[in-house]
Amino acid sequence: MTQKPAHEAAGKPTGGQFAKTSHSEASLALDSPVTAASFAALMTEDLGTRIDESLKGRIKDSDPETGYTINQDFETTVEEDGSLSIYTDSVAMGESVNYVVAFRDGRPQVISDDSYIVTAAPRTLHPDEWATPEDAAAEISSHILDMETDIAAETGNTSQPDGFASEADYRKWRER
């Protein structure tokens, strides 16, 4: 059903114009521009759980003893500084990769922190475009998958590190 906007009657100083109406704020409304404090307020356990679920089964690894493909597990924690740390273990390399979602260098970013192998370039986030926690989890997860792909390419790993059977499957997941 279409609603007609409220209208001010003619003959008033504001007459002949549409009346002001109130709109509800988005559930992840941020200060404009985004500040370190407003971004840190978004980094919650609930968001961490959503990111973990979004990444579940998306990045594969190989067990060095059996050669079987296994899903990497993720564990996200909220840090005291208001950032999120996302840990994933690589069985093949016997070490973990840590992604940090934080406000650094004046902007919200996903940063890889891996002292054993190369790191991927940081990815800038766009929290001003997030309307729901699902939007936030989707953008963060997408950047982590891209960073994993960059790291795999840099180290010569030509397998599908993100767990997708094809590029088409990967594009479908990204567009959801």
XYZ file of C-alpha atoms in Angstrom:
176
model
C 0.000 0.000 0.000
C 1.379 3.387 -1.015
C 1.292 6.153 1.578
C 0.829 9.770 0.581
C 3.343 12.101 2.210
C 1.983 14.657 4.666
C 1.280 18.006 3.036
C 1.225 21.477 4.562
C -1.821 23.550 3.613
C -1.394 26.554 1.366
C -1.495 29.997 3.024
C 1.107 29.166 5.672
C 4.782 30.149 5.482
C 5.545 26.462 4.893
C 2.391 25.906 2.828
C 2.285 23.972 -0.425
C 5.224 21.809 0.663
C 5.578 18.351 2.092
C 5.606 18.263 5.863
C 8.625 16.944 7.731
C 8.367 13.292 8.636
C 10.514 11.267 10.999
C 12.432 8.208 9.902
C 13.918 5.483 12.065
C 17.687 5.176 12.168
C 19.529 2.169 10.771
C 20.455 -0.392 13.377
C 24.178 0.289 12.841
C 24.050 4.067 12.581
C 27.473 5.682 12.927
C 28.751 9.179 13.511
C 29.575 10.986 10.353
C 32.467 10.685 9.703
C 33.241 7.318 11.271
C 35.426 7.664 14.363
C 37.552 5.141 16.200
C 35.074 5.165 19.099
C 31.970 4.678 16.936
C 33.662 1.870 15.010
C 34.836 0.136 18.198
C 31.232 0.177 19.472
C 30.264 -2.039 16.513
C 32.864 -4.698 17.348
C 30.764 -7.076 19.464
C 30.673 -10.775 20.251
C 27.524 -11.052 18.145
C 29.352 -9.620 15.121
C 32.243 -12.017 15.757
C 29.856 -14.973 15.775
C 28.311 -13.797 12.504
C 31.757 -13.494 10.892
C 32.761 -16.981 12.090
C 29.532 -18.449 10.673
C 29.977 -16.593 7.402
C 33.506 -18.004 6.976
C 32.654 -21.533 8.162
C 33.541 -24.042 5.457
C 34.799 -21.366 3.078
C 38.544 -21.767 3.583
C 40.085 -25.193 3.156
C 43.406 -26.615 4.277
C 45.173 -29.947 3.793
C 46.105 -32.259 6.634
C 49.847 -32.892 6.116
C 49.629 -36.455 7.452
C 46.597 -37.726 5.565
C 46.378 -35.304 2.652
C 42.648 -34.896 3.272
C 41.067 -31.512 2.786
C 39.727 -30.014 5.983
C 37.833 -26.834 6.801
C 39.752 -24.215 8.713
C 38.095 -23.136 11.950
C 37.697 -19.525 13.009
C 37.541 -17.995 16.441
C 36.752 -14.321 16.836
C 37.321 -12.410 20.058
C 36.637 -8.826 21.062
C 39.840 -7.158 22.261
C 40.163 -4.525 24.989
C 41.066 -1.854 22.438
C 37.700 -2.316 20.660
C 39.024 -4.382 17.776
C 38.092 -7.904 16.694
C 40.751 -10.593 16.339
C 39.864 -13.450 14.022
C 42.091 -16.501 14.416
C 42.335 -19.389 11.985
C 44.718 -22.335 12.210
C 46.551 -23.749 9.219
C 47.159 -27.421 9.891
C 49.477 -27.716 6.895
C 51.761 -24.971 8.172
C 51.352 -25.655 11.878
C 50.606 -22.015 12.625
C 47.740 -19.585 12.845
C 46.762 -16.512 10.906
C 45.250 -13.603 12.753
C 43.025 -11.037 11.110
C 42.336 -7.832 13.004
C 39.272 -5.687 12.356
C 40.167 -2.273 13.759
C 40.261 1.472 13.235
C 43.897 2.042 12.226
C 45.649 4.800 10.322
C 42.483 6.910 10.416
C 40.140 4.364 8.841
C 38.345 1.072 9.594
C 40.303 -1.874 8.176
C 40.840 -5.610 8.068
C 44.532 -6.305 8.642
C 46.334 -9.640 8.342
C 48.928 -10.410 10.976
C 50.946 -13.470 10.083
C 54.568 -13.593 11.133
C 55.343 -16.898 9.377
C 54.448 -16.108 5.793
C 53.624 -13.019 3.798
C 50.762 -10.792 4.813
C 48.101 -9.374 2.562
C 47.569 -5.659 2.144
C 44.999 -4.179 4.544
C 41.454 -3.773 3.258
C 39.409 -0.662 4.019
C 35.921 -1.229 5.405
C 32.837 0.895 4.742
C 30.784 0.861 7.975
C 28.762 3.869 6.804
C 27.138 1.464 4.306
C 26.234 -1.179 6.906
C 22.527 -1.230 7.745
C 22.588 -4.523 9.665
C 25.118 -6.771 11.423
C 24.788 -9.139 8.449
C 26.094 -6.377 6.155
C 29.114 -5.897 8.424
C 29.829 -9.640 8.621
C 29.488 -10.014 4.843
C 31.956 -7.213 4.055
C 34.505 -8.364 6.649
C 34.238 -12.017 5.548
C 34.600 -11.036 1.908
C 37.815 -9.125 2.660
C 39.225 -12.050 4.650
C 38.527 -14.438 1.746
C 40.256 -12.035 -0.646
C 43.229 -11.733 1.700
C 43.480 -15.523 2.030
C 43.513 -15.751 -1.768
C 46.312 -13.143 -1.949
C 48.369 -14.997 0.664
C 47.855 -18.314 -1.134
C 48.985 -16.799 -4.441
C 52.038 -15.215 -2.816
C 53.126 -18.528 -1.302
C 52.509 -20.495 -4.500
C 49.487 -22.381 -3.193
C 47.319 -22.866 -6.275
C 44.523 -24.786 -4.569
C 41.194 -23.129 -3.873
C 41.980 -21.631 -0.432
C 38.502 -20.215 -0.074
C 36.826 -23.612 -0.422
C 34.825 -22.875 -3.558
C 34.701 -25.353 -6.402
C 34.914 -22.599 -9.019
C 35.215 -18.869 -9.505
C 31.496 -18.818 -10.412
C 30.607 -20.331 -7.010
C 32.809 -17.752 -5.316
C 31.100 -14.881 -7.202
C 27.654 -16.246 -6.243
C 28.668 -16.290 -2.568
C 30.040 -12.744 -2.754
C 26.841 -11.449 -4.370
C 24.507 -12.874 -1.748
